[in-house]
Coordinates of N, CA and C in Angstrom, one line a residue:
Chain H
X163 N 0.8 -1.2 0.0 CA 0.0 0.0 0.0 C 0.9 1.2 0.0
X164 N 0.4 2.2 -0.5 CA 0.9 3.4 -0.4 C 1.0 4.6 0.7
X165 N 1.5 5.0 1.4 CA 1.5 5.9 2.2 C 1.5 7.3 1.8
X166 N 0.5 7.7 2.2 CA 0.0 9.3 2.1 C 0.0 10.1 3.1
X167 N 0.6 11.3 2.6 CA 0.8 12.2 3.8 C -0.1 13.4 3.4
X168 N -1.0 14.1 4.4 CA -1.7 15.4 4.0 C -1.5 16.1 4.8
X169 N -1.1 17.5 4.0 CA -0.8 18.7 4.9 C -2.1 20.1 4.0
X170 N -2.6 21.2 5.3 CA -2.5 20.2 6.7 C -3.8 19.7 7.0
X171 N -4.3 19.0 8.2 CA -4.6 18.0 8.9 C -5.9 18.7 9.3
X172 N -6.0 19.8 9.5 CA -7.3 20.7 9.5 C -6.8 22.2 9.6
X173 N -7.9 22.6 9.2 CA -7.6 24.3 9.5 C -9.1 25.4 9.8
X174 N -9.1 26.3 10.2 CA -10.3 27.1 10.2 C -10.0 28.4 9.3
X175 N -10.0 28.8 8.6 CA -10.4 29.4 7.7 C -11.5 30.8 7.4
X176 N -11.1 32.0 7.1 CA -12.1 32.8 7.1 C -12.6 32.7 6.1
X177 N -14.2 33.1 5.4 CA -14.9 33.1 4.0 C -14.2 33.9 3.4
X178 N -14.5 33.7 1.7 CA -13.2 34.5 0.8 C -12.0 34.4 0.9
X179 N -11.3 33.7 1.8 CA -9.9 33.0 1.7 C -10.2 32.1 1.1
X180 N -8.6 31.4 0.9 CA -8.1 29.8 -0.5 C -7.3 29.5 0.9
X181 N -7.4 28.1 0.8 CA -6.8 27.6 0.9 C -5.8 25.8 0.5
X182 N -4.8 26.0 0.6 CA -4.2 25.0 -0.1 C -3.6 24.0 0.4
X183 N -5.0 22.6 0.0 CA -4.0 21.4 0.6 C -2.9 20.4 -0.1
X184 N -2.0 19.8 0.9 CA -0.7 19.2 -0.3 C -0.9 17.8 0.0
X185 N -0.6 16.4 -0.9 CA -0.7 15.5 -0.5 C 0.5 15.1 -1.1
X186 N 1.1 14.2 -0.5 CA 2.4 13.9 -1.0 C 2.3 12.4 -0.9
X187 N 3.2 11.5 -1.9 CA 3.1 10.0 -1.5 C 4.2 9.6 -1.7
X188 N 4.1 8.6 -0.9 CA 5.8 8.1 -1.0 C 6.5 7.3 -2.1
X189 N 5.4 7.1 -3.2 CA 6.0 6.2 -4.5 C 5.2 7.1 -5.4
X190 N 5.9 6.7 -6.8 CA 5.4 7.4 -8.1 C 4.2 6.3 -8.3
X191 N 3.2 7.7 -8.6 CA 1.8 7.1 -9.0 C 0.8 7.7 -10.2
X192 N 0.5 7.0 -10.9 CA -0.4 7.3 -12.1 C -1.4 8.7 -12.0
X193 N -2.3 7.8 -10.8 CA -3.5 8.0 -10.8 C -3.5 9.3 -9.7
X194 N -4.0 10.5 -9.6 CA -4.1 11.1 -8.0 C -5.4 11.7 -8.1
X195 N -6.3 11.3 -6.9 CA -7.9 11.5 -6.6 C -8.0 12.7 -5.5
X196 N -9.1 13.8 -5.6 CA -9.3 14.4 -4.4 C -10.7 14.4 -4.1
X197 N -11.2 14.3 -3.1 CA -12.4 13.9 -2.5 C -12.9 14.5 -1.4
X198 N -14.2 14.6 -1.6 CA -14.5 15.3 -0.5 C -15.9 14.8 0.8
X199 N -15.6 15.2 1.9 CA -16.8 14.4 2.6 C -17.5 15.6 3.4
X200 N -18.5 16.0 3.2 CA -18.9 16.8 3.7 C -20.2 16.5 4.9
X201 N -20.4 16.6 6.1 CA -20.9 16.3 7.1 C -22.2 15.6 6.8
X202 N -21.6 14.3 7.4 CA -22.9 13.4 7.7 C -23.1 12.9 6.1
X203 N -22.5 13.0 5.0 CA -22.4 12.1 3.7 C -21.3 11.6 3.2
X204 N -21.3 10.8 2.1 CA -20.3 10.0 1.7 C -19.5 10.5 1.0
X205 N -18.3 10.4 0.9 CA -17.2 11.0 0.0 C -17.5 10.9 -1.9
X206 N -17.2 12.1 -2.1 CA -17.2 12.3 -3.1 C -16.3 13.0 -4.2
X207 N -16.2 12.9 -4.9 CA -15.1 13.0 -6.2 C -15.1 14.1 -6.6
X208 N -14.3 14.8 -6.3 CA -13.8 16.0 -7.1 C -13.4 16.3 -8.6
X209 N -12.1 15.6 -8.7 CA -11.6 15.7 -9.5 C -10.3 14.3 -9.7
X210 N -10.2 14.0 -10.7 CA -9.0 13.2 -11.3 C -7.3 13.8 -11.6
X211 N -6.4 13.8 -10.7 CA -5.1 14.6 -11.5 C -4.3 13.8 -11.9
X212 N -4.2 14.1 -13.1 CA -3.1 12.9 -13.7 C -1.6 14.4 -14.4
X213 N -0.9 13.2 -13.6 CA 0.7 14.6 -14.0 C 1.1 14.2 -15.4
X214 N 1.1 15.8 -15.7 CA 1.5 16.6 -17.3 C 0.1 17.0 -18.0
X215 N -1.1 16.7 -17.3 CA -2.2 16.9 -18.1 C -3.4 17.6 -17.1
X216 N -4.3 18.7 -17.4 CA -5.2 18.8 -16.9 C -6.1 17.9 -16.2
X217 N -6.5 18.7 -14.9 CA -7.7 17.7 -13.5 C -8.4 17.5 -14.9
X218 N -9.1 16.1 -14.4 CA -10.6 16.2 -15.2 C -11.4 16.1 -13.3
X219 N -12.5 17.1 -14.1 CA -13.2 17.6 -13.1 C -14.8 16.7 -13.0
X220 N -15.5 16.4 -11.8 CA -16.6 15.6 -11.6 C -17.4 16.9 -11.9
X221 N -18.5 16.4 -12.8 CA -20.2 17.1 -12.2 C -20.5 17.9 -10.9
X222 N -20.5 19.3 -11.3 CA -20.7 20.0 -10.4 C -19.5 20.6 -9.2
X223 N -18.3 20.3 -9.9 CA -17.3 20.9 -9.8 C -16.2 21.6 -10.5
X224 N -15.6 22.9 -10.5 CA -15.2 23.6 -11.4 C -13.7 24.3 -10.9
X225 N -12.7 24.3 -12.2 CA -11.2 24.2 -12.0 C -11.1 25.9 -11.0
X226 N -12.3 26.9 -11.1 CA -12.3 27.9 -10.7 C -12.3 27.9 -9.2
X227 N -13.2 26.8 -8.8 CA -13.3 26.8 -7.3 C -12.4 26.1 -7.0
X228 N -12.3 24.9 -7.3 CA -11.1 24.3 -7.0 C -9.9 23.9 -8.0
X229 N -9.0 24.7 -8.1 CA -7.7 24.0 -8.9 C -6.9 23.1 -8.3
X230 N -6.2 23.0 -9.5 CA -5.4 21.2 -8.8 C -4.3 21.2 -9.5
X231 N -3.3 21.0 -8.8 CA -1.7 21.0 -9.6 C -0.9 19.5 -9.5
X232 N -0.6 18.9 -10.4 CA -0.2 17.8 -10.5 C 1.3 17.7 -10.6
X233 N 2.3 18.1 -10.2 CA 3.7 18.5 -10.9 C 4.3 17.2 -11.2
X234 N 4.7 16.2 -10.3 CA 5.0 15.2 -10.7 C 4.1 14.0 -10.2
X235 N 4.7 12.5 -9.9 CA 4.0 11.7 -10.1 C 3.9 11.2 -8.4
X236 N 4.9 11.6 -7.8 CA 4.4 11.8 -6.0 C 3.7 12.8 -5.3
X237 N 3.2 14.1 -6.1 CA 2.5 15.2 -5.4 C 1.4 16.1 -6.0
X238 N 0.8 16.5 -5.1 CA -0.2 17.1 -5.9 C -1.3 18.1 -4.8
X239 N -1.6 19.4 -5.6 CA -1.9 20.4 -4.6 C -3.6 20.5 -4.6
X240 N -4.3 21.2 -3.6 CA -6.1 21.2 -4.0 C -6.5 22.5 -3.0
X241 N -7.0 23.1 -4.1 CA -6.6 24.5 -4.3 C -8.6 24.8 -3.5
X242 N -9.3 25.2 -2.4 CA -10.4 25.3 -2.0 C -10.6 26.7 -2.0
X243 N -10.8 27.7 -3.1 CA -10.7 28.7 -3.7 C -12.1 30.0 -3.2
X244 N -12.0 30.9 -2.6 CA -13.1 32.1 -2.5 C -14.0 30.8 -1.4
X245 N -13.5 30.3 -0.4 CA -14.0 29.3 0.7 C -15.3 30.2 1.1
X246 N -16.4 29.4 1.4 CA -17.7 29.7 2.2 C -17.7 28.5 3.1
X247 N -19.0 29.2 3.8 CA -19.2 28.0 5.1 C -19.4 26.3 4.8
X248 N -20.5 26.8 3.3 CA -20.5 25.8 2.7 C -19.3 24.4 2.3
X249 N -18.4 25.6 1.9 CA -17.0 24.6 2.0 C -16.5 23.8 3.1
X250 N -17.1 23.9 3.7 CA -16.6 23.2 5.2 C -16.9 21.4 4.8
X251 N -15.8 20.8 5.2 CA -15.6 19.5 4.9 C -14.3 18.9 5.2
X252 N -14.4 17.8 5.0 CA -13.2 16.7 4.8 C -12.5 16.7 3.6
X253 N -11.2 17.0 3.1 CA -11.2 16.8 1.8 C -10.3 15.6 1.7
X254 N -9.8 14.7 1.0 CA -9.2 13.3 0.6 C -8.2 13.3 -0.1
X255 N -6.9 12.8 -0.4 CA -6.2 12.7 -1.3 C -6.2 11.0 -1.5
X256 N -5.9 10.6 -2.8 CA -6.4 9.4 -2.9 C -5.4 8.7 -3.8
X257 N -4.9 7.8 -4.1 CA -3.9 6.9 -5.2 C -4.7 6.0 -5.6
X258 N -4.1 5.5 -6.7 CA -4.5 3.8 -7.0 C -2.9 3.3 -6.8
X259 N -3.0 2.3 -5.9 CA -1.7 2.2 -5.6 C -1.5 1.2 -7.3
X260 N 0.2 0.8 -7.7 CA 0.5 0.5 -9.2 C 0.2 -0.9 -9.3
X261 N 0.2 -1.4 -7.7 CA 0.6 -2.8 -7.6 C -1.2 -3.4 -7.1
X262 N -2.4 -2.3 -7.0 CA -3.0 -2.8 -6.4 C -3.6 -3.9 -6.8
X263 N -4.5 -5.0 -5.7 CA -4.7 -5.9 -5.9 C -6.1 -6.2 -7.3
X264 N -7.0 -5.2 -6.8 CA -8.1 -4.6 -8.1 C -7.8 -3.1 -8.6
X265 N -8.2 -3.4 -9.8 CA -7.9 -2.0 -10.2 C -8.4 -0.8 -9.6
X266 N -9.7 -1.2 -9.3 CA -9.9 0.3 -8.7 C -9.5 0.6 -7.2
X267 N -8.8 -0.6 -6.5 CA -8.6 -0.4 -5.4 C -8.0 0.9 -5.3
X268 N -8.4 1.9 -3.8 CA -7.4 2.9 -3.8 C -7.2 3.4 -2.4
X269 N -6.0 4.1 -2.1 CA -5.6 4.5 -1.0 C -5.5 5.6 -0.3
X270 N -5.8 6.2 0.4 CA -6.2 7.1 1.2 C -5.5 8.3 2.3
X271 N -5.3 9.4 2.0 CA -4.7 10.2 2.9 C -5.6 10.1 4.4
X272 N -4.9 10.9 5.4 CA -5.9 10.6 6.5 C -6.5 12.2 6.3
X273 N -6.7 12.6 5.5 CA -7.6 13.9 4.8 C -7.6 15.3 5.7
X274 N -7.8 16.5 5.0 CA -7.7 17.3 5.7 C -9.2 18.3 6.0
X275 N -9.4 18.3 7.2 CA -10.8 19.1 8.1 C -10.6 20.3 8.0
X276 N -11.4 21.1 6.7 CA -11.6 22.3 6.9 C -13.0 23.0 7.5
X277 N -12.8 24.1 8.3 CA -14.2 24.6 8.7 C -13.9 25.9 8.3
X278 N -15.0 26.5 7.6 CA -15.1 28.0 7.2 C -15.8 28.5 7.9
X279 N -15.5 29.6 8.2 CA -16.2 30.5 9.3 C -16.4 32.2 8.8
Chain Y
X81 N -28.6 11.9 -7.2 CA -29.0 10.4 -7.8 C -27.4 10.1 -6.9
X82 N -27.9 8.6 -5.7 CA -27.3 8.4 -4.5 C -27.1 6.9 -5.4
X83 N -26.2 6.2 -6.2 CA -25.6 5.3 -7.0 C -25.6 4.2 -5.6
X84 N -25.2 4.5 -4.6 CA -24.9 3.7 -4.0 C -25.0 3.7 -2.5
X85 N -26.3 3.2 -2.0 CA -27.0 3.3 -0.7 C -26.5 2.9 0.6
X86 N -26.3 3.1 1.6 CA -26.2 2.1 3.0 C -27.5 3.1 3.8
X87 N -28.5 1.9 3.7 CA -29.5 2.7 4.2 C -29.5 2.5 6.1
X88 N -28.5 1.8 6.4 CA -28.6 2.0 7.6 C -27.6 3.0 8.6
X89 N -27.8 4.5 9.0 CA -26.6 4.6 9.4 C -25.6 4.6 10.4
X90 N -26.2 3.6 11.6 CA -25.4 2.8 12.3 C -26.3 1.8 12.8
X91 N -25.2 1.0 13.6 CA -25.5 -0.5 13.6 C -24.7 -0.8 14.7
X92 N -25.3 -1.5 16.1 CA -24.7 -1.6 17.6 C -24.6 -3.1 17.9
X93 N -23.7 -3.7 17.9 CA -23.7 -5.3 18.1 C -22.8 -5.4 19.6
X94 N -22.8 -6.7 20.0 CA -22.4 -7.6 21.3 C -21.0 -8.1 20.8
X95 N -20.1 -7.9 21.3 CA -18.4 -8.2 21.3 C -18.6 -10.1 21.2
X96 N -18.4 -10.3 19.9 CA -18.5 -12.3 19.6 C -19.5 -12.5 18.7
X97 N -20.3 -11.4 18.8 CA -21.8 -11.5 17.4 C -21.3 -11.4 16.0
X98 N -22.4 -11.6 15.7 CA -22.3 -11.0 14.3 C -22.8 -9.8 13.8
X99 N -21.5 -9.0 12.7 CA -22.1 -7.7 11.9 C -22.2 -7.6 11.1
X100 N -23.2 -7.4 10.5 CA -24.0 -7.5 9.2 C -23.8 -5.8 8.7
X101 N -23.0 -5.8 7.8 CA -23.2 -4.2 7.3 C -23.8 -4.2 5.3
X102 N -24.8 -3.7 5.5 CA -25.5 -3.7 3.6 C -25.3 -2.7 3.0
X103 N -25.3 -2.7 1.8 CA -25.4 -1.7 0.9 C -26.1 -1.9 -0.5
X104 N -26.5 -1.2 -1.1 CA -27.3 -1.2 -2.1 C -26.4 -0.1 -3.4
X105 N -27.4 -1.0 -4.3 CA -26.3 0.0 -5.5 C -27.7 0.2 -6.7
X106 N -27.6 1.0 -7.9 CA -28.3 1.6 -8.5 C -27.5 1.1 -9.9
X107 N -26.4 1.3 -10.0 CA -25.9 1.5 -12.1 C -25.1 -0.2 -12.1
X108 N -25.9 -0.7 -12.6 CA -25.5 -2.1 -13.5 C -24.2 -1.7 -14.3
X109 N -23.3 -0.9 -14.4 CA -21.9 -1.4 -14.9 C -21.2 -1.3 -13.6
X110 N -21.5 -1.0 -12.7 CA -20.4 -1.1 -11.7 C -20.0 -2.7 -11.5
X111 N -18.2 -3.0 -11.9 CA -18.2 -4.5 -11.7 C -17.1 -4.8 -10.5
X112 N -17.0 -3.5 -9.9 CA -16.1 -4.0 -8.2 C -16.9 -3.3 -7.5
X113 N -16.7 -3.8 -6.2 CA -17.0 -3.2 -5.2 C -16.1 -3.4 -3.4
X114 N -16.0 -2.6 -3.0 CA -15.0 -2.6 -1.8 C -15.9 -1.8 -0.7
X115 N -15.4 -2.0 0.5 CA -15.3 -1.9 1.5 C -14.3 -1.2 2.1
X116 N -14.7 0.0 2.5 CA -13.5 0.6 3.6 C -14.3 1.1 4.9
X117 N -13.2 1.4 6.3 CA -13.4 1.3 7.1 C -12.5 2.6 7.5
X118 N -13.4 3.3 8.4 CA -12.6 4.4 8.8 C -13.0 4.9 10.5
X119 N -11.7 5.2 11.0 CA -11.2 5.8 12.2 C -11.7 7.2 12.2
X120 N -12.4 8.2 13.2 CA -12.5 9.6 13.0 C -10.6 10.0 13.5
X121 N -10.4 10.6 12.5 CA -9.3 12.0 12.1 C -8.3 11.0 11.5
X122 N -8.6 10.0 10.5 CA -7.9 9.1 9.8 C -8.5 9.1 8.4
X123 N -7.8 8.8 7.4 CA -8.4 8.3 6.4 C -8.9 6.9 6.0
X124 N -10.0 6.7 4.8 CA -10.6 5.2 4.7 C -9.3 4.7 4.8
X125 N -9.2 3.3 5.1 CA -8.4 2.3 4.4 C -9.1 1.1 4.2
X126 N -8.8 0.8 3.3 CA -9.1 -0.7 2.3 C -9.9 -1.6 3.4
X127 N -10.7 -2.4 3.0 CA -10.9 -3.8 3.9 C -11.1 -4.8 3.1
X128 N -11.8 -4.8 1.6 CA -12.6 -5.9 1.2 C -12.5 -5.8 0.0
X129 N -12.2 -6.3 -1.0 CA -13.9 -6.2 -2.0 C -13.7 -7.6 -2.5
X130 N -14.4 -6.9 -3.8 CA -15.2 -8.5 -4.4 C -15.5 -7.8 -6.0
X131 N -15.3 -8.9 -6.5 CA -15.4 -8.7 -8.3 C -16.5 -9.2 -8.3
X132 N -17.5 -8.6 -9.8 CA -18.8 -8.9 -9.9 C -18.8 -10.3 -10.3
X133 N -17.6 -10.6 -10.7 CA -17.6 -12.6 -11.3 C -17.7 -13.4 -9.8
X134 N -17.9 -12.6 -9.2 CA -17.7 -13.5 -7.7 C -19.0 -13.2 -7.2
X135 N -19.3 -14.3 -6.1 CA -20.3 -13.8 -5.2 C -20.1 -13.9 -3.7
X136 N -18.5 -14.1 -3.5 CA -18.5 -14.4 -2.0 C -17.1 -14.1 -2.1
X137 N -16.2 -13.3 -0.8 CA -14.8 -13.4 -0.9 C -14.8 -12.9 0.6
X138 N -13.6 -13.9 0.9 CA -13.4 -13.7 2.5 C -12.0 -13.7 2.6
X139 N -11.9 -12.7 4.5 CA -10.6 -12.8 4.6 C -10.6 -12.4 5.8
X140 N -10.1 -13.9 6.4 CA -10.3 -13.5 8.2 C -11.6 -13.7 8.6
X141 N -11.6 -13.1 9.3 CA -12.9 -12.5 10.0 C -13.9 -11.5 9.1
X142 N -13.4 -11.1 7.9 CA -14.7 -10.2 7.0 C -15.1 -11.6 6.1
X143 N -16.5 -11.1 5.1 CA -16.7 -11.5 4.4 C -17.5 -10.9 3.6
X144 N -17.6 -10.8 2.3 CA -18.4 -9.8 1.5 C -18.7 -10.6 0.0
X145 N -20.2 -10.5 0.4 CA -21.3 -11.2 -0.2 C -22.3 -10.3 -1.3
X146 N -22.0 -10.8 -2.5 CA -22.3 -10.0 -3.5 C -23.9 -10.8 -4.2
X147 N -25.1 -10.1 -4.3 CA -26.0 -10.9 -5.4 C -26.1 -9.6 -6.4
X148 N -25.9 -10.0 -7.4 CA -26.0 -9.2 -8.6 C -27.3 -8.8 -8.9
X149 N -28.3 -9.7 -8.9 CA -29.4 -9.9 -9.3 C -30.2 -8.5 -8.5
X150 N -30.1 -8.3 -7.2 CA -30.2 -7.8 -6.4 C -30.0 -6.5 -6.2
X151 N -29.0 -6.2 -7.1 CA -27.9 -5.1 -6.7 C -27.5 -5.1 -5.7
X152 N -27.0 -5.9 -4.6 CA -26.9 -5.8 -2.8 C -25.6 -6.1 -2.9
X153 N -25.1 -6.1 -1.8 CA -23.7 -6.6 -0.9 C -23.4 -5.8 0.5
X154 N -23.1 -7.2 1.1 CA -23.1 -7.0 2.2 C -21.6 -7.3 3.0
X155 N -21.5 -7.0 4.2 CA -20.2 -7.2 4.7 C -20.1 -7.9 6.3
X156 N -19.9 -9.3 6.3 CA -20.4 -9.6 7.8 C -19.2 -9.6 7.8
X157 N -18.9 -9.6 9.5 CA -17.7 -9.2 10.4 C -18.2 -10.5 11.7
X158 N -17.1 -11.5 11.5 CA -17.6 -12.7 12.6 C -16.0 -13.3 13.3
X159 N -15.9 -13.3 14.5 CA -16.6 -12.5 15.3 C -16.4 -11.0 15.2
X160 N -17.2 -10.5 15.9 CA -17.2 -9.0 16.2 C -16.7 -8.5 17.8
X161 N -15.3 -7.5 17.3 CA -14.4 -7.3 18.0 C -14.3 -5.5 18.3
X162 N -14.5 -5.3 19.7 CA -14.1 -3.7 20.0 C -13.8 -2.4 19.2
X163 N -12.3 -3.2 18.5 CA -11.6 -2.3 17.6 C -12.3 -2.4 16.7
X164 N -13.1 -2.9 15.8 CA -13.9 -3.2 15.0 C -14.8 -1.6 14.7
X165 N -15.0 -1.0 16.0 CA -16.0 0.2 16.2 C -15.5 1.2 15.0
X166 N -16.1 1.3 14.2 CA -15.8 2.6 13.0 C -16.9 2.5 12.0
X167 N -16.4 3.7 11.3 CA -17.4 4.1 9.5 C -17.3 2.8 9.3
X168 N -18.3 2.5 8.4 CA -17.8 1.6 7.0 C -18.5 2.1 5.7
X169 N -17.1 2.3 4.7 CA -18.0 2.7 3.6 C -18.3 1.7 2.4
X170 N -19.2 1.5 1.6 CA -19.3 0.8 0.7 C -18.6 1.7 -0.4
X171 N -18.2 0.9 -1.2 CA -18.0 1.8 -2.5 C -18.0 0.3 -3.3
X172 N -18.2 1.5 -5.1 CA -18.5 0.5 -6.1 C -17.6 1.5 -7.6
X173 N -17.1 0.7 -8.2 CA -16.5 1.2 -9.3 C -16.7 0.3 -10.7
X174 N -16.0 0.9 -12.1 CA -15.5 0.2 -12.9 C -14.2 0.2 -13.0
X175 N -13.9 -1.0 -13.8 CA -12.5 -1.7 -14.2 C -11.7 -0.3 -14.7
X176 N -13.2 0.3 -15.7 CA -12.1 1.0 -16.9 C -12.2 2.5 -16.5
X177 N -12.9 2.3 -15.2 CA -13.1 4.2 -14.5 C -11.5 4.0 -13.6
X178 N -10.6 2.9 -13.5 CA -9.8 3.4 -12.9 C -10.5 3.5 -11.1
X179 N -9.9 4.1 -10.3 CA -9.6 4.1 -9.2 C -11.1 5.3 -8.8
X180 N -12.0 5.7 -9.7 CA -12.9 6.1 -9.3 C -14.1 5.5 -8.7
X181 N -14.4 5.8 -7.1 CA -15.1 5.1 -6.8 C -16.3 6.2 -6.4
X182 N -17.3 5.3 -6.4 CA -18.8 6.0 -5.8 C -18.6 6.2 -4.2
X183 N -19.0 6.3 -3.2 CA -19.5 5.8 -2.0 C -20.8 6.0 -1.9
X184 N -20.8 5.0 -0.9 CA -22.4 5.3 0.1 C -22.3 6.3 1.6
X185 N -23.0 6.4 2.0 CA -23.0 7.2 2.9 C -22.0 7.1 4.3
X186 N -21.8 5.4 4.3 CA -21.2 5.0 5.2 C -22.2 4.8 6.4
X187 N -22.3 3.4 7.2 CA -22.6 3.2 8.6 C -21.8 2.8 9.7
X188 N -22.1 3.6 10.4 CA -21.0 3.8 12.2 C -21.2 2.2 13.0
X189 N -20.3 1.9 13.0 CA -20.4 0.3 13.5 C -19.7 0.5 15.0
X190 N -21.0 0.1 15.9 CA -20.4 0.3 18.0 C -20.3 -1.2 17.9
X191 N -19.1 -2.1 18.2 CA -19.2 -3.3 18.9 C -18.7 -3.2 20.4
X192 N -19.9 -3.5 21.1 CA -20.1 -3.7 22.7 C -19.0 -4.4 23.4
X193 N -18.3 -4.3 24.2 CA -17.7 -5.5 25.1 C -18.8 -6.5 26.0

């Protein structure tokens, strides 16, 4: 499995601030997932970063509110842009590890808790 | 449109019983599905899954029970152990979506001493 590190780990946040989370992994990986859980529902999909190429972005999310920087194949940044209260959540950083056992298996940052205020 | 249900959102069992955790799904191409299990101020990690060519795959003490027909799958936990107490989330993907998974809502699993 892969080991994921997220920085940081939570933050509070005024409205109309950005803030930017980093996820770093300790092996080169294809695939990089950001996700989000917002209180009391199930995680959901932001966007897909694959390095050298534009996020592709899920339904009802947009590169404006959230950008995403892919540089290489261990890192990658998630950009929670003009923040409202609304933004308040869990956000995920996510791999498919290279070696996993199913393909879509995937692995998991321990995510970072933002609250906007 | 909620692809993929856990309509129960928690579930309190007796330390040695059995845990029965379900989920329901909606879109007929999904052909994996997993299980993860999470700690509050940790991220999911892995527990399970099962290919749709399968109807049954175990490991340990989990096991995850698939009827297609159904759309269902379920995740019993035998025996049921303390540490055990956490989320569980269902998720369901395809082969060719890559590492994109759905979730369900997740249910809070208390095992009792």
């Amino acid at each position: 499995s892969a080991v994921i590190s997220q920085k940081p780990s939570r933050d509070i946040c005024q409205r109309g601030t950005s803030l930017t989370i980093q996820c770093q992994v300790d092996s080169q990986v294809t695939m990089m997932f950001w996700y989000r859980q917002q209180p009391g529902q199930s995680l959901t999909l932001i966007a897909t970063a694959n390095q050298g190429s534009e996020a592709t972005y899920e339904s009802g999310f947009v590169i404006d509110k959230f950008p995403i920087s892919r540089p290489n194949l261990t890192f990658s940044t998630l950009t929670v842009s003009n923040m409202s209260p609304e933004d308040s959540s869990i956000y995920l950083c996510s791999v498919r590890g290279d070696r996993a056992i199913m393909n879509t298996e995937a692995f998991f940052g321990q995510g970072t808790r933002l609250t906007v205020v | 449109d909620q692809q993929v249900k856990q309509n129960s959102p928690s579930l309190s069992v007796q330390e040695g019983r059995i845990s029965i955790l379900n989920c329901d799904y909606t879109n007929s191409m999904f052909d994996y599905f997993l299980w993860y299990k999470k700690y509050p101020a940790e991220g999911p990690t892995f527990l399970i899954s099962i290919s749709s060519i399968k109807d049954k795959n175990e490991d340990g003490r989990f096991t995850v029970f698939l009827n297609k027909s159904a759309k269902h799958l379920s995740l019993h936990i035998v025996p049921s152990q303390p540490g055990d107490s956490a989320v569980y989330f269902c998720a369901a993907g395809r082969e060719t979506s890559g590492s994109r998974l759905t979730f369900g809502e997740g249910t809070q699993l208390t095992v009792n001493p």
